[in-house]
């Protein structure tokens, strides 16, 4: 399931992120790539332990915590600390699949990458190219969102970033280990949660709300991992 989540960060938060990123020192993006993806990755990245990356990562996590749509879709158990990248002209990232397990530096914790996420930090008209292209059984899906908006997609997907031909593409990216590992089960729970929300708006006193909410939580209880 691919899902566009608007306005995870406000315009002022995005502006602050860009200001910090413009003043930061960048490193070769291959520092966090695996063997296969490192061969096709050509971009820049904020070092994971840098003060800039830590500050901006906290802002992104705070925005995610306030997004009911993100919480409903991802059902996060653990979020890998957000990373930040930059694509200048001629930079790109060839087709690859994200590593299944990522270790959080300095913590000993591991994150199973069920869901991949990209949070766009550059306005789409400020650069050419740089689309995130996700491949699945229904074809290729090119994504280029307004600054502050997030795209979620299964981490099992083959995906790539097309070459930037003008300007600079700034973004945050991270992975989510979901309480519900199975993508089809997560999709069912998301649809059910959305239906409950809509019914609550249309018929707020409907007895069906209690029953459907019970079904949702009983399914979550059955499928969620500790």
PDB file of C-alpha atoms in Angstrom:
ATOM      1  CA  UNK A   1       0.000   0.000   0.000  1.00  0.00           C
ATOM      2  CA  UNK A   2       1.296   3.428  -0.977  1.00  0.00           C
ATOM      3  CA  UNK A   3      -0.086   6.372   0.962  1.00  0.00           C
ATOM      4  CA  UNK A   4       0.401  10.133   0.617  1.00  0.00           C
ATOM      5  CA  UNK A   5       0.317  11.840   4.023  1.00  0.00           C
ATOM      6  CA  UNK A   6       0.080  15.634   3.687  1.00  0.00           C
ATOM      7  CA  UNK A   7       1.554  18.290   5.977  1.00  0.00           C
ATOM      8  CA  UNK A   8       3.603  16.182   8.361  1.00  0.00           C
ATOM      9  CA  UNK A   9       5.679  19.343   8.772  1.00  0.00           C
ATOM     10  CA  UNK A  10       4.364  22.909   8.572  1.00  0.00           C
ATOM     11  CA  UNK A  11       5.775  25.469   6.144  1.00  0.00           C
ATOM     12  CA  UNK A  12       7.790  27.124   8.916  1.00  0.00           C
ATOM     13  CA  UNK A  13       9.177  23.756  10.045  1.00  0.00           C
ATOM     14  CA  UNK A  14      10.174  22.923   6.482  1.00  0.00           C
ATOM     15  CA  UNK A  15      11.880  26.298   6.130  1.00  0.00           C
ATOM     16  CA  UNK A  16      13.837  25.676   9.327  1.00  0.00           C
ATOM     17  CA  UNK A  17      14.885  22.222   8.111  1.00  0.00           C
ATOM     18  CA  UNK A  18      16.132  23.645   4.837  1.00  0.00           C
ATOM     19  CA  UNK A  19      18.066  26.390   6.630  1.00  0.00           C
ATOM     20  CA  UNK A  20      19.812  23.858   8.858  1.00  0.00           C
ATOM     21  CA  UNK A  21      20.537  21.582   5.893  1.00  0.00           C
ATOM     22  CA  UNK A  22      21.980  24.407   3.802  1.00  0.00           C
ATOM     23  CA  UNK A  23      24.485  25.194   6.561  1.00  0.00           C
ATOM     24  CA  UNK A  24      25.373  21.572   7.363  1.00  0.00           C
ATOM     25  CA  UNK A  25      28.336  19.495   6.250  1.00  0.00           C
ATOM     26  CA  UNK A  26      27.348  16.677   3.895  1.00  0.00           C
ATOM     27  CA  UNK A  27      28.875  13.239   3.383  1.00  0.00           C
ATOM     28  CA  UNK A  28      28.751  10.661   0.615  1.00  0.00           C
ATOM     29  CA  UNK A  29      25.325   8.993   0.750  1.00  0.00           C
ATOM     30  CA  UNK A  30      26.864   5.548   0.410  1.00  0.00           C
ATOM     31  CA  UNK A  31      27.839   5.634   4.113  1.00  0.00           C
ATOM     32  CA  UNK A  32      24.499   3.997   4.991  1.00  0.00           C
ATOM     33  CA  UNK A  33      24.050   1.860   1.868  1.00  0.00           C
ATOM     34  CA  UNK A  34      24.366  -1.885   1.670  1.00  0.00           C
ATOM     35  CA  UNK A  35      26.644  -3.580  -0.874  1.00  0.00           C
ATOM     36  CA  UNK A  36      24.052  -3.782  -3.651  1.00  0.00           C
ATOM     37  CA  UNK A  37      22.478  -0.351  -3.222  1.00  0.00           C
ATOM     38  CA  UNK A  38      25.871   1.288  -2.724  1.00  0.00           C
ATOM     39  CA  UNK A  39      26.700   0.484  -6.333  1.00  0.00           C
ATOM     40  CA  UNK A  40      23.786   2.587  -7.647  1.00  0.00           C
ATOM     41  CA  UNK A  41      23.568   5.331  -5.025  1.00  0.00           C
ATOM     42  CA  UNK A  42      24.851   8.793  -5.902  1.00  0.00           C
ATOM     43  CA  UNK A  43      23.731  11.467  -3.446  1.00  0.00           C
ATOM     44  CA  UNK A  44      24.748  13.313  -0.299  1.00  0.00           C
ATOM     45  CA  UNK A  45      23.652  12.638   3.270  1.00  0.00           C
ATOM     46  CA  UNK A  46      23.860  14.252   6.682  1.00  0.00           C
ATOM     47  CA  UNK A  47      26.049  12.050   8.917  1.00  0.00           C
ATOM     48  CA  UNK A  48      23.794  10.098  11.287  1.00  0.00           C
ATOM     49  CA  UNK A  49      25.459  11.299  14.475  1.00  0.00           C
ATOM     50  CA  UNK A  50      25.683  14.954  13.512  1.00  0.00           C
ATOM     51  CA  UNK A  51      23.926  17.620  15.554  1.00  0.00           C
ATOM     52  CA  UNK A  52      21.950  18.699  12.481  1.00  0.00           C
ATOM     53  CA  UNK A  53      20.652  15.194  11.806  1.00  0.00           C
ATOM     54  CA  UNK A  54      19.646  14.687  15.437  1.00  0.00           C
ATOM     55  CA  UNK A  55      17.830  18.020  15.676  1.00  0.00           C
ATOM     56  CA  UNK A  56      15.941  17.598  12.411  1.00  0.00           C
ATOM     57  CA  UNK A  57      15.170  13.963  13.204  1.00  0.00           C
ATOM     58  CA  UNK A  58      13.447  15.005  16.426  1.00  0.00           C
ATOM     59  CA  UNK A  59      11.312  17.483  14.469  1.00  0.00           C
ATOM     60  CA  UNK A  60      10.277  14.794  11.997  1.00  0.00           C
ATOM     61  CA  UNK A  61       9.397  12.334  14.770  1.00  0.00           C
ATOM     62  CA  UNK A  62       7.314  15.007  16.516  1.00  0.00           C
ATOM     63  CA  UNK A  63       5.426  15.630  13.266  1.00  0.00           C
ATOM     64  CA  UNK A  64       4.771  11.922  12.813  1.00  0.00           C
ATOM     65  CA  UNK A  65       3.445  11.642  16.363  1.00  0.00           C
ATOM     66  CA  UNK A  66       0.807  14.274  15.537  1.00  0.00           C
ATOM     67  CA  UNK A  67      -0.273  12.600  12.283  1.00  0.00           C
ATOM     68  CA  UNK A  68      -3.278  10.346  12.875  1.00  0.00           C
ATOM     69  CA  UNK A  69      -3.048   9.156   9.270  1.00  0.00           C
ATOM     70  CA  UNK A  70       0.556   8.019   9.701  1.00  0.00           C
ATOM     71  CA  UNK A  71      -0.184   6.239  12.971  1.00  0.00           C
ATOM     72  CA  UNK A  72      -3.191   4.466  11.472  1.00  0.00           C
ATOM     73  CA  UNK A  73      -1.369   3.350   8.327  1.00  0.00           C
ATOM     74  CA  UNK A  74       2.015   2.365   9.768  1.00  0.00           C
ATOM     75  CA  UNK A  75       0.996   1.163  13.258  1.00  0.00           C
ATOM     76  CA  UNK A  76       4.569   1.931  14.328  1.00  0.00           C
ATOM     77  CA  UNK A  77       6.305  -0.208  16.888  1.00  0.00           C
ATOM     78  CA  UNK A  78       9.742   1.287  16.228  1.00  0.00           C
ATOM     79  CA  UNK A  79      10.956   4.034  13.887  1.00  0.00           C
ATOM     80  CA  UNK A  80      14.502   4.183  12.600  1.00  0.00           C
ATOM     81  CA  UNK A  81      15.904   7.661  13.396  1.00  0.00           C
ATOM     82  CA  UNK A  82      15.172   9.822  10.326  1.00  0.00           C
ATOM     83  CA  UNK A  83      18.028  10.371   7.885  1.00  0.00           C
ATOM     84  CA  UNK A  84      18.433  13.295   5.488  1.00  0.00           C
ATOM     85  CA  UNK A  85      19.694  13.357   1.917  1.00  0.00           C
ATOM     86  CA  UNK A  86      20.409  15.772  -0.890  1.00  0.00           C
ATOM     87  CA  UNK A  87      20.410  15.218  -4.629  1.00  0.00           C
ATOM     88  CA  UNK A  88      22.169  17.889  -6.679  1.00  0.00           C
ATOM     89  CA  UNK A  89      22.233  18.022 -10.475  1.00  0.00           C
ATOM     90  CA  UNK A  90      23.237  14.668 -12.049  1.00  0.00           C
ATOM     91  CA  UNK A  91      22.682  12.739  -8.790  1.00  0.00           C
ATOM     92  CA  UNK A  92      20.329   9.747  -8.621  1.00  0.00           C
ATOM     93  CA  UNK A  93      19.703   6.417  -6.900  1.00  0.00           C
ATOM     94  CA  UNK A  94      19.272   3.344  -9.073  1.00  0.00           C
ATOM     95  CA  UNK A  95      16.764   0.532  -8.527  1.00  0.00           C
ATOM     96  CA  UNK A  96      17.192  -1.230  -5.199  1.00  0.00           C
ATOM     97  CA  UNK A  97      15.362  -2.828  -2.290  1.00  0.00           C
ATOM     98  CA  UNK A  98      15.956  -1.516   1.235  1.00  0.00           C
ATOM     99  CA  UNK A  99      17.786  -3.715   3.731  1.00  0.00           C
ATOM    100  CA  UNK A 100      15.419  -5.920   5.720  1.00  0.00           C
ATOM    101  CA  UNK A 101      17.062  -5.122   9.070  1.00  0.00           C
ATOM    102  CA  UNK A 102      18.707  -1.861  10.139  1.00  0.00           C
ATOM    103  CA  UNK A 103      20.687  -1.433  13.333  1.00  0.00           C
ATOM    104  CA  UNK A 104      20.318   1.873  15.167  1.00  0.00           C
ATOM    105  CA  UNK A 105      23.883   3.127  15.693  1.00  0.00           C
ATOM    106  CA  UNK A 106      25.028   3.197  19.298  1.00  0.00           C
ATOM    107  CA  UNK A 107      21.933   1.491  20.678  1.00  0.00           C
ATOM    108  CA  UNK A 108      22.192  -2.188  19.810  1.00  0.00           C
ATOM    109  CA  UNK A 109      18.555  -2.042  18.702  1.00  0.00           C
ATOM    110  CA  UNK A 110      17.470  -3.458  15.385  1.00  0.00           C
ATOM    111  CA  UNK A 111      14.556  -2.291  13.245  1.00  0.00           C
ATOM    112  CA  UNK A 112      12.793  -4.614  10.819  1.00  0.00           C
ATOM    113  CA  UNK A 113      11.995  -2.420   7.824  1.00  0.00           C
ATOM    114  CA  UNK A 114       8.334  -3.138   7.104  1.00  0.00           C
ATOM    115  CA  UNK A 115       7.501   0.332   5.767  1.00  0.00           C
ATOM    116  CA  UNK A 116       9.686   2.843   3.920  1.00  0.00           C
ATOM    117  CA  UNK A 117       9.032   6.569   4.112  1.00  0.00           C
ATOM    118  CA  UNK A 118      10.230   9.676   2.281  1.00  0.00           C
ATOM    119  CA  UNK A 119       9.416  13.158   3.581  1.00  0.00           C
ATOM    120  CA  UNK A 120       9.925  15.787   0.887  1.00  0.00           C
ATOM    121  CA  UNK A 121      11.620  19.019   2.009  1.00  0.00           C
ATOM    122  CA  UNK A 122      12.031  20.828  -1.336  1.00  0.00           C
ATOM    123  CA  UNK A 123       9.124  22.298  -3.262  1.00  0.00           C
ATOM    124  CA  UNK A 124       8.559  20.311  -6.464  1.00  0.00           C
ATOM    125  CA  UNK A 125       8.972  23.339  -8.735  1.00  0.00           C
ATOM    126  CA  UNK A 126      12.411  24.120  -7.271  1.00  0.00           C
ATOM    127  CA  UNK A 127      14.070  21.140  -8.987  1.00  0.00           C
ATOM    128  CA  UNK A 128      13.636  18.979 -12.071  1.00  0.00           C
ATOM    129  CA  UNK A 129      13.798  15.205 -11.942  1.00  0.00           C
ATOM    130  CA  UNK A 130      14.280  13.566  -8.562  1.00  0.00           C
ATOM    131  CA  UNK A 131      11.040  11.586  -8.617  1.00  0.00           C
ATOM    132  CA  UNK A 132      10.789   8.620  -6.274  1.00  0.00           C
ATOM    133  CA  UNK A 133       9.616   5.728  -8.450  1.00  0.00           C
ATOM    134  CA  UNK A 134       8.127   2.705  -6.671  1.00  0.00           C
ATOM    135  CA  UNK A 135       7.626  -0.488  -8.652  1.00  0.00           C
ATOM    136  CA  UNK A 136       4.960  -3.067  -7.871  1.00  0.00           C
ATOM    137  CA  UNK A 137       2.702  -5.531  -9.693  1.00  0.00           C
ATOM    138  CA  UNK A 138       0.565  -2.614 -10.931  1.00  0.00           C
ATOM    139  CA  UNK A 139       3.473  -0.814 -12.602  1.00  0.00           C
ATOM    140  CA  UNK A 140       5.730   2.136 -11.824  1.00  0.00           C
ATOM    141  CA  UNK A 141       4.489   4.953  -9.563  1.00  0.00           C
ATOM    142  CA  UNK A 142       6.401   8.258  -9.721  1.00  0.00           C
ATOM    143  CA  UNK A 143       6.121  10.441  -6.619  1.00  0.00           C
ATOM    144  CA  UNK A 144       7.113  14.093  -6.206  1.00  0.00           C
ATOM    145  CA  UNK A 145       5.248  15.743  -3.343  1.00  0.00           C
ATOM    146  CA  UNK A 146       4.969  19.237  -1.853  1.00  0.00           C
ATOM    147  CA  UNK A 147       7.492  20.101   0.848  1.00  0.00           C
ATOM    148  CA  UNK A 148       6.315  18.763   4.213  1.00  0.00           C
ATOM    149  CA  UNK A 149       4.379  15.844   2.701  1.00  0.00           C
ATOM    150  CA  UNK A 150       5.249  12.181   3.239  1.00  0.00           C
ATOM    151  CA  UNK A 151       4.938   9.061   1.116  1.00  0.00           C
ATOM    152  CA  UNK A 152       4.683   5.622   2.747  1.00  0.00           C
ATOM    153  CA  UNK A 153       5.269   2.432   0.759  1.00  0.00           C
ATOM    154  CA  UNK A 154       6.180  -1.209   1.463  1.00  0.00           C
ATOM    155  CA  UNK A 155       9.889  -1.614   2.150  1.00  0.00           C
ATOM    156  CA  UNK A 156       9.804  -4.775   0.041  1.00  0.00           C
ATOM    157  CA  UNK A 157       9.249  -2.640  -3.080  1.00  0.00           C
ATOM    158  CA  UNK A 158      11.863  -2.143  -5.761  1.00  0.00           C
ATOM    159  CA  UNK A 159      12.327   1.621  -6.088  1.00  0.00           C
ATOM    160  CA  UNK A 160      14.662   4.314  -7.400  1.00  0.00           C
ATOM    161  CA  UNK A 161      15.159   8.092  -7.558  1.00  0.00           C
ATOM    162  CA  UNK A 162      15.427   9.573 -11.054  1.00  0.00           C
ATOM    163  CA  UNK A 163      18.354  11.895 -11.863  1.00  0.00           C
ATOM    164  CA  UNK A 164      18.028  15.503 -10.773  1.00  0.00           C
ATOM    165  CA  UNK A 165      18.660  17.812 -13.727  1.00  0.00           C
ATOM    166  CA  UNK A 166      18.110  21.214 -12.065  1.00  0.00           C
ATOM    167  CA  UNK A 167      18.195  22.497  -8.500  1.00  0.00           C
ATOM    168  CA  UNK A 168      18.484  20.362  -5.387  1.00  0.00           C
ATOM    169  CA  UNK A 169      16.151  17.765  -3.912  1.00  0.00           C
ATOM    170  CA  UNK A 170      16.180  17.691  -0.094  1.00  0.00           C
ATOM    171  CA  UNK A 171      14.346  14.982   1.827  1.00  0.00           C
ATOM    172  CA  UNK A 172      14.194  12.903   4.964  1.00  0.00           C
ATOM    173  CA  UNK A 173      13.888   9.146   4.773  1.00  0.00           C
ATOM    174  CA  UNK A 174      13.402   6.425   7.358  1.00  0.00           C
ATOM    175  CA  UNK A 175      11.877   3.039   8.010  1.00  0.00           C
ATOM    176  CA  UNK A 176       9.146   1.756  10.315  1.00  0.00           C
ATOM    177  CA  UNK A 177       8.859  -1.566  12.069  1.00  0.00           C
ATOM    178  CA  UNK A 178       5.121  -2.043  12.355  1.00  0.00           C
ATOM    179  CA  UNK A 179       3.254  -3.797  15.146  1.00  0.00           C
ATOM    180  CA  UNK A 180       1.582  -5.710  12.305  1.00  0.00           C
ATOM    181  CA  UNK A 181       4.195  -7.265  10.032  1.00  0.00           C
ATOM    182  CA  UNK A 182       1.881  -8.438   7.236  1.00  0.00           C
ATOM    183  CA  UNK A 183       1.166  -5.709   4.658  1.00  0.00           C
ATOM    184  CA  UNK A 184      -2.301  -7.052   3.772  1.00  0.00           C
ATOM    185  CA  UNK A 185      -3.327  -7.148   7.436  1.00  0.00           C
ATOM    186  CA  UNK A 186      -2.109  -3.577   7.913  1.00  0.00           C
ATOM    187  CA  UNK A 187      -4.123  -2.497   4.866  1.00  0.00           C
ATOM    188  CA  UNK A 188      -7.288  -4.132   6.236  1.00  0.00           C
ATOM    189  CA  UNK A 189      -6.833  -2.439   9.601  1.00  0.00           C
ATOM    190  CA  UNK A 190      -6.226   0.909   7.919  1.00  0.00           C
ATOM    191  CA  UNK A 191      -9.399   0.597   5.822  1.00  0.00           C
ATOM    192  CA  UNK A 192     -11.398  -0.438   8.883  1.00  0.00           C
ATOM    193  CA  UNK A 193     -10.048   2.462  10.938  1.00  0.00           C
ATOM    194  CA  UNK A 194     -10.886   4.900   8.123  1.00  0.00           C
ATOM    195  CA  UNK A 195     -14.423   3.494   7.909  1.00  0.00           C
ATOM    196  CA  UNK A 196     -14.908   3.871  11.663  1.00  0.00           C
ATOM    197  CA  UNK A 197     -13.711   7.483  11.478  1.00  0.00           C
ATOM    198  CA  UNK A 198     -16.078   8.272   8.609  1.00  0.00           C
ATOM    199  CA  UNK A 199     -19.025   6.589  10.302  1.00  0.00           C
ATOM    200  CA  UNK A 200     -18.298   8.541  13.476  1.00  0.00           C
ATOM    201  CA  UNK A 201     -18.587  11.771  11.479  1.00  0.00           C
ATOM    202  CA  UNK A 202     -21.741  10.762   9.611  1.00  0.00           C
ATOM    203  CA  UNK A 203     -23.655   8.862  12.327  1.00  0.00           C
ATOM    204  CA  UNK A 204     -21.853   9.643  15.602  1.00  0.00           C
ATOM    205  CA  UNK A 205     -24.295   7.757  17.819  1.00  0.00           C
ATOM    206  CA  UNK A 206     -24.573   4.635  15.703  1.00  0.00           C
ATOM    207  CA  UNK A 207     -24.428   1.385  17.732  1.00  0.00           C
ATOM    208  CA  UNK A 208     -22.349  -0.035  14.883  1.00  0.00           C
ATOM    209  CA  UNK A 209     -19.457   2.165  15.981  1.00  0.00           C
ATOM    210  CA  UNK A 210     -18.930   0.192  19.158  1.00  0.00           C
ATOM    211  CA  UNK A 211     -19.102  -3.117  17.313  1.00  0.00           C
ATOM    212  CA  UNK A 212     -16.729  -2.037  14.546  1.00  0.00           C
ATOM    213  CA  UNK A 213     -14.291  -0.551  17.025  1.00  0.00           C
ATOM    214  CA  UNK A 214     -14.342  -3.852  18.888  1.00  0.00           C
ATOM    215  CA  UNK A 215     -13.624  -5.733  15.672  1.00  0.00           C
ATOM    216  CA  UNK A 216     -10.693  -3.402  14.938  1.00  0.00           C
ATOM    217  CA  UNK A 217      -9.094  -3.879  18.340  1.00  0.00           C
ATOM    218  CA  UNK A 218      -9.677  -7.621  18.370  1.00  0.00           C
ATOM    219  CA  UNK A 219      -7.994  -7.958  14.977  1.00  0.00           C
ATOM    220  CA  UNK A 220      -5.129  -5.764  16.158  1.00  0.00           C
ATOM    221  CA  UNK A 221      -4.858  -7.893  19.305  1.00  0.00           C
ATOM    222  CA  UNK A 222      -4.683 -11.023  17.132  1.00  0.00           C
ATOM    223  CA  UNK A 223      -2.164  -9.721  14.591  1.00  0.00           C
ATOM    224  CA  UNK A 224       0.083  -7.359  16.556  1.00  0.00           C
ATOM    225  CA  UNK A 225       3.480  -8.544  17.700  1.00  0.00           C
ATOM    226  CA  UNK A 226       4.830  -7.619  21.144  1.00  0.00           C
TER     227      UNK A 226
END
